[in-house]
Structure formats: structure tokens, C-alpha cells
mmCIF file of C-alpha atoms and ligand atoms in Angstrom:
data_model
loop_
_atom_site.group_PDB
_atom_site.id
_atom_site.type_symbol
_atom_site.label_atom_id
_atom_site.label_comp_id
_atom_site.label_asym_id
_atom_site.label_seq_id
_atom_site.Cartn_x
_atom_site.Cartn_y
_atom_site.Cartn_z
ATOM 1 C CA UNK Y 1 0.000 0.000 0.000
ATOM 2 C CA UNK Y 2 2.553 2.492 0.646
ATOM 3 C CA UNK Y 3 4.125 4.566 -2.154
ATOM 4 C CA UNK Y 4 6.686 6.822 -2.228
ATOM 5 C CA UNK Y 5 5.641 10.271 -3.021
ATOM 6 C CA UNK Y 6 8.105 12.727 -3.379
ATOM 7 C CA UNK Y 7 8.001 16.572 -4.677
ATOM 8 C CA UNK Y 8 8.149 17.351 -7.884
ATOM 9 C CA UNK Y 9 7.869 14.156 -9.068
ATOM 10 C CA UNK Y 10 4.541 14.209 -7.491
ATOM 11 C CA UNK Y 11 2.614 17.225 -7.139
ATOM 12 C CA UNK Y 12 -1.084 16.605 -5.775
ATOM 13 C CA UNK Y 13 -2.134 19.772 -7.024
ATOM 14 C CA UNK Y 14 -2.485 18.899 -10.636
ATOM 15 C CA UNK Y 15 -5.539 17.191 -10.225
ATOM 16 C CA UNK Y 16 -7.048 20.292 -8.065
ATOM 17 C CA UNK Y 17 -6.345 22.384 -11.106
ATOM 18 C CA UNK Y 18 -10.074 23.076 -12.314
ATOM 19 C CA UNK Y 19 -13.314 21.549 -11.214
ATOM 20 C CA UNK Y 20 -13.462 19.269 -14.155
ATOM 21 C CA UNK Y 21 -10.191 17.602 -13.330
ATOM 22 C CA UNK Y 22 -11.465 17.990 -9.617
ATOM 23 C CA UNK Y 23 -15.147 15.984 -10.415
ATOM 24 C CA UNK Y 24 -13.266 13.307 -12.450
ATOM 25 C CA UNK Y 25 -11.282 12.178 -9.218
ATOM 26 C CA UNK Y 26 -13.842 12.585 -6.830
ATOM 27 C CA UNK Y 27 -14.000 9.764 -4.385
ATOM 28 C CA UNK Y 28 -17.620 10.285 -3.325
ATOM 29 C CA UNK Y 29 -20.122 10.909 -4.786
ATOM 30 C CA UNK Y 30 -24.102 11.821 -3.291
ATOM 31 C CA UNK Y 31 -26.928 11.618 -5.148
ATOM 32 C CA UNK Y 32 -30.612 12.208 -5.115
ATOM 33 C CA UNK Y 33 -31.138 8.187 -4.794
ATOM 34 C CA UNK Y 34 -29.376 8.390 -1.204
ATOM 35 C CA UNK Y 35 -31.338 10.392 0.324
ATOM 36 C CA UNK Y 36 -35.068 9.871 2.547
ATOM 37 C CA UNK Y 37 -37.230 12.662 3.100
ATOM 38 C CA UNK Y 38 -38.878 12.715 6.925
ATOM 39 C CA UNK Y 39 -42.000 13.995 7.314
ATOM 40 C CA UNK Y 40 -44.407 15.126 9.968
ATOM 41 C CA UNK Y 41 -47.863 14.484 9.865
ATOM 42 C CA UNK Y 42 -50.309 15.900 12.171
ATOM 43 C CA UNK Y 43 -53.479 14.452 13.041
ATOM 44 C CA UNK Y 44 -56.944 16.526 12.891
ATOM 45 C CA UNK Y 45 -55.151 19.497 10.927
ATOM 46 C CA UNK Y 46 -54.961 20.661 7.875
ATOM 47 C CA UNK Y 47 -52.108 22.768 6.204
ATOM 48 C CA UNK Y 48 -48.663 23.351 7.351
ATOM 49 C CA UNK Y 49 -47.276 24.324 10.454
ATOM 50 C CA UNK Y 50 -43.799 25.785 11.509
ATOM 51 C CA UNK Y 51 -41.564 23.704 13.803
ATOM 52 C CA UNK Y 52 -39.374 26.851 15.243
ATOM 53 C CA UNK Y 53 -36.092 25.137 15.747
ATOM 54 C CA UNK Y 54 -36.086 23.461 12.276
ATOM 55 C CA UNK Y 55 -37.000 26.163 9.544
ATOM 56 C CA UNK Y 56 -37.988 25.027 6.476
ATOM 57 C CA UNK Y 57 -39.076 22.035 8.366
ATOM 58 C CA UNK Y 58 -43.219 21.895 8.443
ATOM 59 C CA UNK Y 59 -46.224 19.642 10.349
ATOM 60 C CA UNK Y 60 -48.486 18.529 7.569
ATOM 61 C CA UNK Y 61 -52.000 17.797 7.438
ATOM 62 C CA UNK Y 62 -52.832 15.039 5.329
ATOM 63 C CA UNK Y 63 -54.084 16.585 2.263
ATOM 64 C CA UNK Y 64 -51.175 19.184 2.350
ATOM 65 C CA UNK Y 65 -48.704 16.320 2.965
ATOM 66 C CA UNK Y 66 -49.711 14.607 -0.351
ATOM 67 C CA UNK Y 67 -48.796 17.479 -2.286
ATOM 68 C CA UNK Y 68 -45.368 17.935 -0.247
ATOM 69 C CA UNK Y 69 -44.862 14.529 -1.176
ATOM 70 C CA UNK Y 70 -45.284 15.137 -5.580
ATOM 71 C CA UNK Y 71 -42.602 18.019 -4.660
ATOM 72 C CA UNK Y 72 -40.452 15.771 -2.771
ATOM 73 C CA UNK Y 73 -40.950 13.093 -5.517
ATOM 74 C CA UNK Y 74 -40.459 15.851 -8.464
ATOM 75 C CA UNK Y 75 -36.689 16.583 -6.540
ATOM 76 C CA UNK Y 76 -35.456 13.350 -7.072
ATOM 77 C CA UNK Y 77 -36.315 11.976 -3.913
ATOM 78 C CA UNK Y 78 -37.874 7.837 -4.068
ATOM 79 C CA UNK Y 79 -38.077 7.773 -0.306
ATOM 80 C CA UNK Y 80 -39.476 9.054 2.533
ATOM 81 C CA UNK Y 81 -39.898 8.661 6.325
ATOM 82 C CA UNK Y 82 -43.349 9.385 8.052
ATOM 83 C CA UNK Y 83 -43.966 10.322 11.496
ATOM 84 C CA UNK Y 84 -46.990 11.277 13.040
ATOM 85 C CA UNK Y 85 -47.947 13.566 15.623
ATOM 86 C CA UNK Y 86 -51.002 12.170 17.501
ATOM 87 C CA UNK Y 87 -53.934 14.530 19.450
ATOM 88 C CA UNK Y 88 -52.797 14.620 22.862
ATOM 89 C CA UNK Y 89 -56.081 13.001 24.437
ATOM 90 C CA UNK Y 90 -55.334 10.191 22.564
ATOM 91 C CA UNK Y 91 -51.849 9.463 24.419
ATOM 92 C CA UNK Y 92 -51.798 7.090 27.534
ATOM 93 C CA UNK Y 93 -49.360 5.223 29.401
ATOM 94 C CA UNK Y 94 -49.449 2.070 27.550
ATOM 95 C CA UNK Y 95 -49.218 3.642 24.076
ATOM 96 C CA UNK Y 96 -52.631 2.351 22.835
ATOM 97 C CA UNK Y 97 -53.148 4.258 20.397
ATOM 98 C CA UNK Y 98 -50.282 2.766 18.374
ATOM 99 C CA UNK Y 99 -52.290 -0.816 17.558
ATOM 100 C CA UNK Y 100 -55.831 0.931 17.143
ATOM 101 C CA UNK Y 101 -56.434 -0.353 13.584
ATOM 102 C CA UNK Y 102 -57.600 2.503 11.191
ATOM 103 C CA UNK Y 103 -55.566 5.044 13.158
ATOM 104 C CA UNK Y 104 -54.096 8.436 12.082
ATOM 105 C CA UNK Y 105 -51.005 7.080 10.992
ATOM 106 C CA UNK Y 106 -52.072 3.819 9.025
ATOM 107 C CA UNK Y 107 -54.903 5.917 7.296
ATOM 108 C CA UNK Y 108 -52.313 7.765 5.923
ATOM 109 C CA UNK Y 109 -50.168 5.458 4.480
ATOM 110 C CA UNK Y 110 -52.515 4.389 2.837
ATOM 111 C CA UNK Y 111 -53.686 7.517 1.483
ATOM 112 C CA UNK Y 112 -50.444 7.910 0.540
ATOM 113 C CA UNK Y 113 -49.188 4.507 -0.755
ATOM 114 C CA UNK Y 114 -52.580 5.155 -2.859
ATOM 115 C CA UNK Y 115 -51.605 8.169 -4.733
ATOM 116 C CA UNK Y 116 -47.592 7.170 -4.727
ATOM 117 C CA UNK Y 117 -47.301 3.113 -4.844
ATOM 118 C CA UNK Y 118 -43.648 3.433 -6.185
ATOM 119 C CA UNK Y 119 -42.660 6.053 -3.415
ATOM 120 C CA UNK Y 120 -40.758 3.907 -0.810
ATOM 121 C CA UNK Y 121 -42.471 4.840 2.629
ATOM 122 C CA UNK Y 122 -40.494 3.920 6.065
ATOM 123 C CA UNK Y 123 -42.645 3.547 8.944
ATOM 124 C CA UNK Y 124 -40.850 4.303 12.362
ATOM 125 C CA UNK Y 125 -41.962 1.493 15.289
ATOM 126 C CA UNK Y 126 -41.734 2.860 18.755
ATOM 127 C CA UNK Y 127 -44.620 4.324 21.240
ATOM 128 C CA UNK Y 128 -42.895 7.675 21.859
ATOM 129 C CA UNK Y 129 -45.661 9.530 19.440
ATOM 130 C CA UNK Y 130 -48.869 7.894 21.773
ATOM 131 C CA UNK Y 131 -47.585 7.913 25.208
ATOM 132 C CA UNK Y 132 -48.349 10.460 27.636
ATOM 133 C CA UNK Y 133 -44.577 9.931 29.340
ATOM 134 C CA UNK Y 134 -42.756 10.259 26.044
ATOM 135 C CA UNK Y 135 -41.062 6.953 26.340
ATOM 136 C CA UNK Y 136 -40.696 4.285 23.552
ATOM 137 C CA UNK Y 137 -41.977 2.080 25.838
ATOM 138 C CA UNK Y 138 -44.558 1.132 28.321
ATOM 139 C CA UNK Y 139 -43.639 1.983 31.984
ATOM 140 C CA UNK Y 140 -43.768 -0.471 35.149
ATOM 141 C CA UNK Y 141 -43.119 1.409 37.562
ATOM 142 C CA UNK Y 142 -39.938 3.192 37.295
ATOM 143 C CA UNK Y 143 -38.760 0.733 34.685
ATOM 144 C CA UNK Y 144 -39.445 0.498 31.092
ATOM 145 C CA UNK Y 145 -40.999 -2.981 30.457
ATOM 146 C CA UNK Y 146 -38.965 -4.401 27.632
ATOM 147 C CA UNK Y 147 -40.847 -7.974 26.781
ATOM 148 C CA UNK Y 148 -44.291 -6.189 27.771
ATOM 149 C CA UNK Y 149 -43.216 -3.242 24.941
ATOM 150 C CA UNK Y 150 -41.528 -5.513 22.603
ATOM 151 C CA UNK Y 151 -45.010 -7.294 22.061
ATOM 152 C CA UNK Y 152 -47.419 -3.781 21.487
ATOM 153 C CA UNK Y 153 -43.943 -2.583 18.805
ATOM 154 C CA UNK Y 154 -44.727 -6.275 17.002
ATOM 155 C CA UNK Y 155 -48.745 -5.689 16.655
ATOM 156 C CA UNK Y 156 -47.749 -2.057 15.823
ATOM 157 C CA UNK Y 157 -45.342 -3.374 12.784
ATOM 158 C CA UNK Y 158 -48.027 -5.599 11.499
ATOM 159 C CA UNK Y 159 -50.620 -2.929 11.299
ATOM 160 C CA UNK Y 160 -47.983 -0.613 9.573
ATOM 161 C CA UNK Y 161 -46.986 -3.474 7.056
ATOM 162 C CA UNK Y 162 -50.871 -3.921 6.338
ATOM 163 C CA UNK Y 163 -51.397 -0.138 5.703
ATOM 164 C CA UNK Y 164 -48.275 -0.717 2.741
ATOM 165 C CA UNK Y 165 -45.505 0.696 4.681
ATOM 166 C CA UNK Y 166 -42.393 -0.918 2.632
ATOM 167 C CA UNK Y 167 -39.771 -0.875 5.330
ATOM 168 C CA UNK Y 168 -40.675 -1.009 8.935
ATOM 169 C CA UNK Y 169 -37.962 0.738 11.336
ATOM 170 C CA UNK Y 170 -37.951 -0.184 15.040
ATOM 171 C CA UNK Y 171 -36.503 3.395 16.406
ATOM 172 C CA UNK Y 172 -37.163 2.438 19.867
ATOM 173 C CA UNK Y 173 -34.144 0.038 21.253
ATOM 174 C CA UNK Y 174 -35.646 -2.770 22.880
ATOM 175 C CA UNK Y 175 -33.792 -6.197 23.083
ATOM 176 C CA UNK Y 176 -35.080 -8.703 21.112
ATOM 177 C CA UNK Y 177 -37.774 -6.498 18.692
ATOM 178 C CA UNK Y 178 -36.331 -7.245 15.791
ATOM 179 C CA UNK Y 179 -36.148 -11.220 16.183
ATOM 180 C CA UNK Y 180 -39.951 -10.933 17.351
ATOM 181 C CA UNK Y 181 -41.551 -8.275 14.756
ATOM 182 C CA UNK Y 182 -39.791 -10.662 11.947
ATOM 183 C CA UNK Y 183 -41.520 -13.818 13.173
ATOM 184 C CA UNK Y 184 -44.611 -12.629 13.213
ATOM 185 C CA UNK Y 185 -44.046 -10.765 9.458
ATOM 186 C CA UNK Y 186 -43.489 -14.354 8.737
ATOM 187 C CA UNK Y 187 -46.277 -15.499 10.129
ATOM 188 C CA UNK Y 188 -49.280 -12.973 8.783
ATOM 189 C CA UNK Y 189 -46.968 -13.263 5.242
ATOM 190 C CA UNK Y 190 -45.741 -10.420 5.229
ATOM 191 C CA UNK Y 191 -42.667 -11.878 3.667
ATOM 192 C CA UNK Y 192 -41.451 -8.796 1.434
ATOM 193 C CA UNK Y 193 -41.782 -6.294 3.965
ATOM 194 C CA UNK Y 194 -37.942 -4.878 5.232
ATOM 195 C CA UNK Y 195 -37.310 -4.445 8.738
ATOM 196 C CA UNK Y 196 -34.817 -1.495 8.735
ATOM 197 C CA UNK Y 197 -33.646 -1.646 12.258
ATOM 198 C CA UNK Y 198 -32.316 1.658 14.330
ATOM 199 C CA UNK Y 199 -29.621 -0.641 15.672
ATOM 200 C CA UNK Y 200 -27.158 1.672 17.547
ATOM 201 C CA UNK Y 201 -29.091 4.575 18.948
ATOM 202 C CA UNK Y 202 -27.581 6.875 20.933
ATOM 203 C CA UNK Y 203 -28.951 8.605 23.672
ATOM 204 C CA UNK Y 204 -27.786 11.825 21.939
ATOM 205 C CA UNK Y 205 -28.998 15.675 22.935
ATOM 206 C CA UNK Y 206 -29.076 16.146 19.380
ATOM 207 C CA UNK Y 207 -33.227 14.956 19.362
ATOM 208 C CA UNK Y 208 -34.044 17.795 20.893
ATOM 209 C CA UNK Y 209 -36.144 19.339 18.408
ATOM 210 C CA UNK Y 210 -37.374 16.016 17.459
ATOM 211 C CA UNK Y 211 -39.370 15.879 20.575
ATOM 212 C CA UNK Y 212 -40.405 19.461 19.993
ATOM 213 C CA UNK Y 213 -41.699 18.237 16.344
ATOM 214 C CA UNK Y 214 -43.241 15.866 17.881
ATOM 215 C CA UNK Y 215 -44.798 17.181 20.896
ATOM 216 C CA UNK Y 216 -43.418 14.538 23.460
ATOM 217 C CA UNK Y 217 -40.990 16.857 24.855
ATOM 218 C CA UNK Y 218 -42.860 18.291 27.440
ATOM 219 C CA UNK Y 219 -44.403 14.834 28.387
ATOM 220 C CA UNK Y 220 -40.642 13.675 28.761
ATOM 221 C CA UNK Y 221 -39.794 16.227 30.579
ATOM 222 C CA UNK Y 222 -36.165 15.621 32.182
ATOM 223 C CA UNK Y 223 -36.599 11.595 32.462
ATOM 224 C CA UNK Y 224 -34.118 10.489 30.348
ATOM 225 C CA UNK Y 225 -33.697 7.260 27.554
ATOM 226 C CA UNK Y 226 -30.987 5.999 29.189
ATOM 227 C CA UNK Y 227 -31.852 2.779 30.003
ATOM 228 C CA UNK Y 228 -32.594 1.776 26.456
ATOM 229 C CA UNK Y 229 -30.659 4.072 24.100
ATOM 230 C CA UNK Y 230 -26.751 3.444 23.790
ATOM 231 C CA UNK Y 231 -24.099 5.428 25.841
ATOM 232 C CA UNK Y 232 -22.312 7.541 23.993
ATOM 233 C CA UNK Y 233 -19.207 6.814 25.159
ATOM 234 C CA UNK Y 234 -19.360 2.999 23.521
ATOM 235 C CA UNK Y 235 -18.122 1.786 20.582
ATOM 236 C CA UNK Y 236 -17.421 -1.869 20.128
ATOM 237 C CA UNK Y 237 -21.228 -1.956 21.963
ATOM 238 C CA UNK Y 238 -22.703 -0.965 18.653
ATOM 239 C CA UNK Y 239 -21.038 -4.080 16.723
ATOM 240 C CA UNK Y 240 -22.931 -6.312 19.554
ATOM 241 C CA UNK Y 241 -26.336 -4.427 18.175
ATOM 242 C CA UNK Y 242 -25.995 -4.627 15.537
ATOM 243 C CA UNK Y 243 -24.624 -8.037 14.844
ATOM 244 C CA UNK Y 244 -27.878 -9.408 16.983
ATOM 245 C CA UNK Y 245 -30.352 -7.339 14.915
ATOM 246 C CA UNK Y 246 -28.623 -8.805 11.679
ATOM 247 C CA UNK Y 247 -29.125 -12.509 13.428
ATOM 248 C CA UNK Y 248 -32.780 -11.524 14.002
ATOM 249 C CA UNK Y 249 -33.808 -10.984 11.164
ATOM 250 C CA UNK Y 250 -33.098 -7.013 9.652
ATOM 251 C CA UNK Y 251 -32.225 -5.975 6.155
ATOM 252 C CA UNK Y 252 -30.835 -2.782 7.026
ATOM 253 C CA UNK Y 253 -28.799 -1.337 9.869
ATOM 254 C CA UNK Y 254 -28.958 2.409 10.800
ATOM 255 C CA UNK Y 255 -26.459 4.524 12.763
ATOM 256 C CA UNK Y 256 -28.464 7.612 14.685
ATOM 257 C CA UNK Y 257 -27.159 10.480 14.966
ATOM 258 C CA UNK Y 258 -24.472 10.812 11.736
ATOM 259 C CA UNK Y 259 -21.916 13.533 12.232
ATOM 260 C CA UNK Y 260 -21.089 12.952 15.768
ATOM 261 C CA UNK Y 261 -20.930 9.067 14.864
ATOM 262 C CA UNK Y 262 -19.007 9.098 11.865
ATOM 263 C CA UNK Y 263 -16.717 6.522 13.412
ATOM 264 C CA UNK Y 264 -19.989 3.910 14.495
ATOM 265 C CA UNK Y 265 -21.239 4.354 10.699
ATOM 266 C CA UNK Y 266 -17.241 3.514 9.158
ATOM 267 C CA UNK Y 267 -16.810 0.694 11.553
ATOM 268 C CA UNK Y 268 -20.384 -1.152 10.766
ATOM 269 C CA UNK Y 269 -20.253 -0.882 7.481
ATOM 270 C CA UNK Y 270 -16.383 -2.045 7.832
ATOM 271 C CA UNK Y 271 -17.231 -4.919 9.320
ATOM 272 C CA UNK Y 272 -20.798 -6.030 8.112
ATOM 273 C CA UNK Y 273 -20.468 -5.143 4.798
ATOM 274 C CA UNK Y 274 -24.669 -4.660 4.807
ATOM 275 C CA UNK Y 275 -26.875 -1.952 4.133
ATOM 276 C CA UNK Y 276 -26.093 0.719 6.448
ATOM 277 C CA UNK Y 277 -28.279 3.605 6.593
ATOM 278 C CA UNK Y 278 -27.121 7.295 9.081
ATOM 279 C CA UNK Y 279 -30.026 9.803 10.504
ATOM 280 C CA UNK Y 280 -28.885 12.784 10.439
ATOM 281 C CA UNK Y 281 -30.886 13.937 13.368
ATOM 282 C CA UNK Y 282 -33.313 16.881 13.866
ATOM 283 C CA UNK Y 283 -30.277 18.663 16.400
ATOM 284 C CA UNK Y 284 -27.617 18.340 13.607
ATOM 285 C CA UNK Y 285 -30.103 19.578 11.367
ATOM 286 C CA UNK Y 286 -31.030 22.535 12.997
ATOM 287 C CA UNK Y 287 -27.726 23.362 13.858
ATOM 288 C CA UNK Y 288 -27.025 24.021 10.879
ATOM 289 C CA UNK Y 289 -29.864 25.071 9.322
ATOM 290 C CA UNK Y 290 -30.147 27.921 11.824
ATOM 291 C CA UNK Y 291 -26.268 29.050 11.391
ATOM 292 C CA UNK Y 292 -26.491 29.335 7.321
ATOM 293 C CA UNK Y 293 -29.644 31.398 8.187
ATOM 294 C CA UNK Y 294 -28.296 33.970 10.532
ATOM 295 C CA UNK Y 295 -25.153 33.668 7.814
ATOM 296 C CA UNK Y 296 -22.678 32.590 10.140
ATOM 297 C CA UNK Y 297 -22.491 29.642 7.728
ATOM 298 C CA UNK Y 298 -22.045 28.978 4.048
ATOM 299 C CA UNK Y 299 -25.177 27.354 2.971
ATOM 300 C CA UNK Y 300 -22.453 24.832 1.236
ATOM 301 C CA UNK Y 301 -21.784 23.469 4.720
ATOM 302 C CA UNK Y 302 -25.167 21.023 4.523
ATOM 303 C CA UNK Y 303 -24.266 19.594 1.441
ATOM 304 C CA UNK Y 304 -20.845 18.636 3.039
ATOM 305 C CA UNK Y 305 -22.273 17.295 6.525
ATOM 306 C CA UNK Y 306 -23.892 15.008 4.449
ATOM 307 C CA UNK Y 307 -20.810 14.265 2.030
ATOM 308 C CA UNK Y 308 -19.162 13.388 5.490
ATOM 309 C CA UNK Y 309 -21.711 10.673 6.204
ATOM 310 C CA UNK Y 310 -21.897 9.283 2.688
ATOM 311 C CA UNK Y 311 -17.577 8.998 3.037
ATOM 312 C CA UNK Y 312 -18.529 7.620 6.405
ATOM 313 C CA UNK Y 313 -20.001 4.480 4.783
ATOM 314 C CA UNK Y 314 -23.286 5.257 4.795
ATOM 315 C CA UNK Y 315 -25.128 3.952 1.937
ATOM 316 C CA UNK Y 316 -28.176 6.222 2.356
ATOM 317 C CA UNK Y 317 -28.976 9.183 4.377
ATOM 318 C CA UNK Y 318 -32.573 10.189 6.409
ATOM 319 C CA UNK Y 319 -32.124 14.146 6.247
ATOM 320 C CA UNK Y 320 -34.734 16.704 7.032
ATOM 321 C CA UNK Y 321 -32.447 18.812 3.952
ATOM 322 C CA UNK Y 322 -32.803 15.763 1.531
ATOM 323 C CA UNK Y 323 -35.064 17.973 -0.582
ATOM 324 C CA UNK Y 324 -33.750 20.622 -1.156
ATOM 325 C CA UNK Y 325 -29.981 19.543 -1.626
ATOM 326 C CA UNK Y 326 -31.352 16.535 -4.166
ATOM 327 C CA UNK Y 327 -32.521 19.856 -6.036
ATOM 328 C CA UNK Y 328 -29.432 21.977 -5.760
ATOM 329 C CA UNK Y 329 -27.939 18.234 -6.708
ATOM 330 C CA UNK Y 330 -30.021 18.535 -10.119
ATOM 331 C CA UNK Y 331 -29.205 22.317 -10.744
ATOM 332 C CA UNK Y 332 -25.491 21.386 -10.364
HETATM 333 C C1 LIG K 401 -38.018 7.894 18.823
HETATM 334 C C2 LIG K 401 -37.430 8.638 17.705
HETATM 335 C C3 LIG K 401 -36.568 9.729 17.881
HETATM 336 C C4 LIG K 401 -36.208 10.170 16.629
HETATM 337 C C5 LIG K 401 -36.839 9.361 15.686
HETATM 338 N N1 LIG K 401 -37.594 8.387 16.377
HETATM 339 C C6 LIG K 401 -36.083 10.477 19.041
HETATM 340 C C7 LIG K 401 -36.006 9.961 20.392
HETATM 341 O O1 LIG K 401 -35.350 8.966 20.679
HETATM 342 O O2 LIG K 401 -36.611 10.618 21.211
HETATM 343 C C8 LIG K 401 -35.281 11.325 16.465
HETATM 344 C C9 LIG K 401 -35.135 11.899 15.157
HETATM 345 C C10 LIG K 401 -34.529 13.230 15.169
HETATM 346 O O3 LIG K 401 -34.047 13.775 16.174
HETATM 347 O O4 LIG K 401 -34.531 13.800 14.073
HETATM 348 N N2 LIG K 401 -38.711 6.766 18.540
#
């Protein structure tokens, strides 16, 4: 591998010499096909609705989000990410909400898998959006119940495979979900659908406006994920996750946040050589977002957070900015 390199001989700046030259070296590239679009959808609303500490990021009612969607779809974009945000009186401690056939968010996926059946639509499994604590699981006491939870998340998959979702996506990070919500796929023959697992979650402070999106901030209050999501001070950890979620049955791993885990997405992807999606989270966003707004930024600084993931090893990218930079992608 090593080579001697040695001045003049060498000079690594003839290949920087215009952008041509530049382009036709280029190690990386991103494109349009990488990228998922999240989006929120609110419940008994219609229109669009700012989320403060994401500009340019909106809550949708269902009729407006169809017609996000045909813009999404017109930038390039084949995939998106749904999330709902659920009436508050319908939130309780167990999450119930979540496996009431014909709710808010299975009505919509159909609605939408109706109008778009090529559009690939991820369906995030957890409780977080219909409990009144804000946990992704049901509570026992102090504790968060993990075989008690693990069974709602598995009758919460198969409703979102039967409204069409195409890839289910356990965001929640309980043990054994994945091994359990593939069984019973199996079993109700759902045999095509793709269980894209969040398989090392951190318990990151870059969610933050997430929650806010998402309204279970305030319900959360200062409890804390801890006891499911993964400290971030572990490594080799997230090869255990991820190997057992690979032996249980997922498709797809996903690394969550990206730019702070650039390291966790280069080491999977090393070693597992399988699909291995980053979420660029709603902090990183925002961040961001909020900097090349007040212009303490160039607005060329998104495109390159996500150039950093897709180096990284990611294969493709959730990004609240995949629309618009799969259009500056197409302008280019
Ligand atoms: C929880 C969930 C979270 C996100 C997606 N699904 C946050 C959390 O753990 O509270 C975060 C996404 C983001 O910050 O953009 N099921």
C-alpha cells in the first residue's frame, strides 16, 4: 500500500487544477437516490405548520402532505420517512393508540401509498408519538418494560406493514424487537416487507427538536432514555447491536445520529459489509440550518455534513435537507 511520493515528481495539485479535473477524481459521490425525506404528519389538521427550531421544516395535514410529497418526488427523492404527531387526548401510558387499527397514521399510508405506490415509505416502530410519558416504551413502575413493549412494537409493525408501509424501522431500542416483529411478518406473510432496524441509537442531545416536532418533549420532561438508548461513550457496543439485529432478522442497519458518529457508521459498514443507513438527526439539522440562516455559515456546509456521512459508509442518508440539496444536486 505504501508509495513513495516525493516533490516534484509528485505534485497533488495537478488534479485540483479546475473543477473538471477535480469531479473526475472525486471519491464520493451523493446523489438524489441516497437520500429519505422525513415527514411530519399531524393528526386533525390541515395545512402546514412551523416547527421553530427546524426552519424550512413543516407539520403537515394530510391533504397538504400529499402534495409535499409530488414536490419531494419531483426533486429526485424515491423515499421518505413518516412520522406522526397524535392529538394529545389520545396518548396514555401504555401507548394504545399505536395498535388501534384505522388510526391516524395507518390511514395515511394508505392515502399515501394510494396516490404514490412506487414512493418507498419507512414507517418508524416505537410508542414515543402515543404515550403520555414520552417513552418508547410502556412503563412499570420506574422501569421500562422491555418484553411487555416488545409485544405492542410487534402488533404495531403488522398494522404498519398492512397499511403498505415498505420498510418497517424499530426506532425504539428494545432487546429482542427485531427477532420478534420478523416472526410474526413471517407469520401474517408479510414476507417482502424490510425491517430497517435503528440498531445503535444513541442517547444523543441532538433529538431535541425532534421531541419538539413531535410534541413529546414536554411529556418527557427531564426523564431520560438511558436505560434503552446506547451510551455515547461505547463503541465496540454498537457491533454487539448490531450483529444481533442482523441474526434476528433485519435488512438494514442504521447509525443515529451521523456527524457525531461518523466513526460507528465507518466501523459497521467495515465490518458487516450490509446496508447501512445514518439519521442525520433533527439537532444536527437545525444546527445548521439555523447558522447558514443567521449567515454565520455557508449554505455549502449542509451539502458537506452530508458528504461526510456518505464517506462515512453510509449507503443512504434520512435528512430533514434531503429535498432541497437533491434539487441543488439537479441544478449542479
Ligand atoms: C423515537 C425517535 C426519535 C427520533 C426518531 N424516532 C427520538 C427519540 O429517541 O426521542 C429522532 C429523530 C430526530 O431527532 O430527528 N422513537
Amino acid at each position: 500500500m505504501f508509495i513513495k511520493r516525493k516533490y516534484p515528481s509528485t505534485r497533488l495539485r495537478r488534479l485540483r487544477k479546475n473543477s473538471n479535473l477535480i469531479d473526475l477524481v472525486s471519491e464520493t459521490n451523493l446523489s438524489s437516490s441516497d437520500l429519505i425525506q422525513p415527514v411530519f404528519i399531524k393528526e386533525n389538521f390541515s395545512g402546514k405548520e412551523d416547527i421553530k427550531s427546524m426552519p424550512g421544516v413543516f407539520r403537515f395535514g394530510i391533504e397538504d402532505v400529499l402534495k409535499e410529497i409530488e414536490d419531494i418526488i419531483n426533486s429526485g427523492i424515491n423515499s421518505i420517512a413518516v412520522f406522526p404527531v397524535i392529538e394529545s387526548s389520545k396518548k396514555d401510558s401504555q401507548g394504545s393508540e399505536a395498535i388501534n387499527i384505522d388510526n391516524f397514521i395507518s390511514t395515511s399510508i394508505k392515502k399515501i401509498k394510494n396516490q404514490f405506490p412506487e414512493l418507498v415509505l419507512i414507517a418508524d416502530v416505537a410508542l414515543d408519538p402515543y404515550t403520555d410519558h414520552g417513552h418508547d416504551g410502556i412503563l412499570k413502575g420506574e422501569e421500562i418494560a422491555n418484553d411487555e413493549t416488545v409485544k405492542i412494537l410487534t402488533e404495531q409493525s403488522i398494522l404498519l406493514a398492512d397499511a403498505g408501509a415498505d420498510i418497517i424501522a424499530p426506532s425504539d431500542m428494545m432487546d429482542g424487537r427485531i427477532a420478534s416483529i420478523r416472526k410474526e411478518l413471517e407469520k401474517e406473510n408479510f414476507k417482502n416487507t424490510i425491517l430497517l432496524s435503528y440498531a445503535a441509537k444513541y442517547n444523543s442531545k441532538f433529538y431535541g427538536p425532534f421531541r419538539d416536532a413531535v410534541n413529546s418533549a414536554s411529556k418527557l420532561g427531564k426523564s431520560s432514555k438511558s436505560s434503552y438508548q446506547m451510551n455515547i461513550n461505547n463503541k465496540e457496543e454498537a457491533l454487539h447491536e448490531v450483529a444481533i439485529d442482523i441474526n434476528e432478522g433485519a435488512d438494514i442497519v442504521m447509525v443515529k445520529p451521523a456527524m457525531p458518529y461518523l466513526d460507528i457508521i465507518h466501523l459497521i459498514k467495515d465490518s458487516f459489509k450490509i446496508p447501512t443507513f445514518a439519521y442525520q438527526v433533527s439537532g444536527e439539522f437545525s444546527m445548521l440550518k439555523n447558522a447558514i440562516n443567521e449567515g454565520w455559515l455557508d449554505e455549502g456546509a449542509m451539502l458537506e455534513s452530508l458528504i461526510s456521512i456518505k464517506r462515512a459508509g453510509a449507503d443512504a442518508i434520512l435528512s430533514y435537507a434531503a429535498k432541497e440539496i437533491s434539487k441543488e444536486i439537479k441544478n449542479k
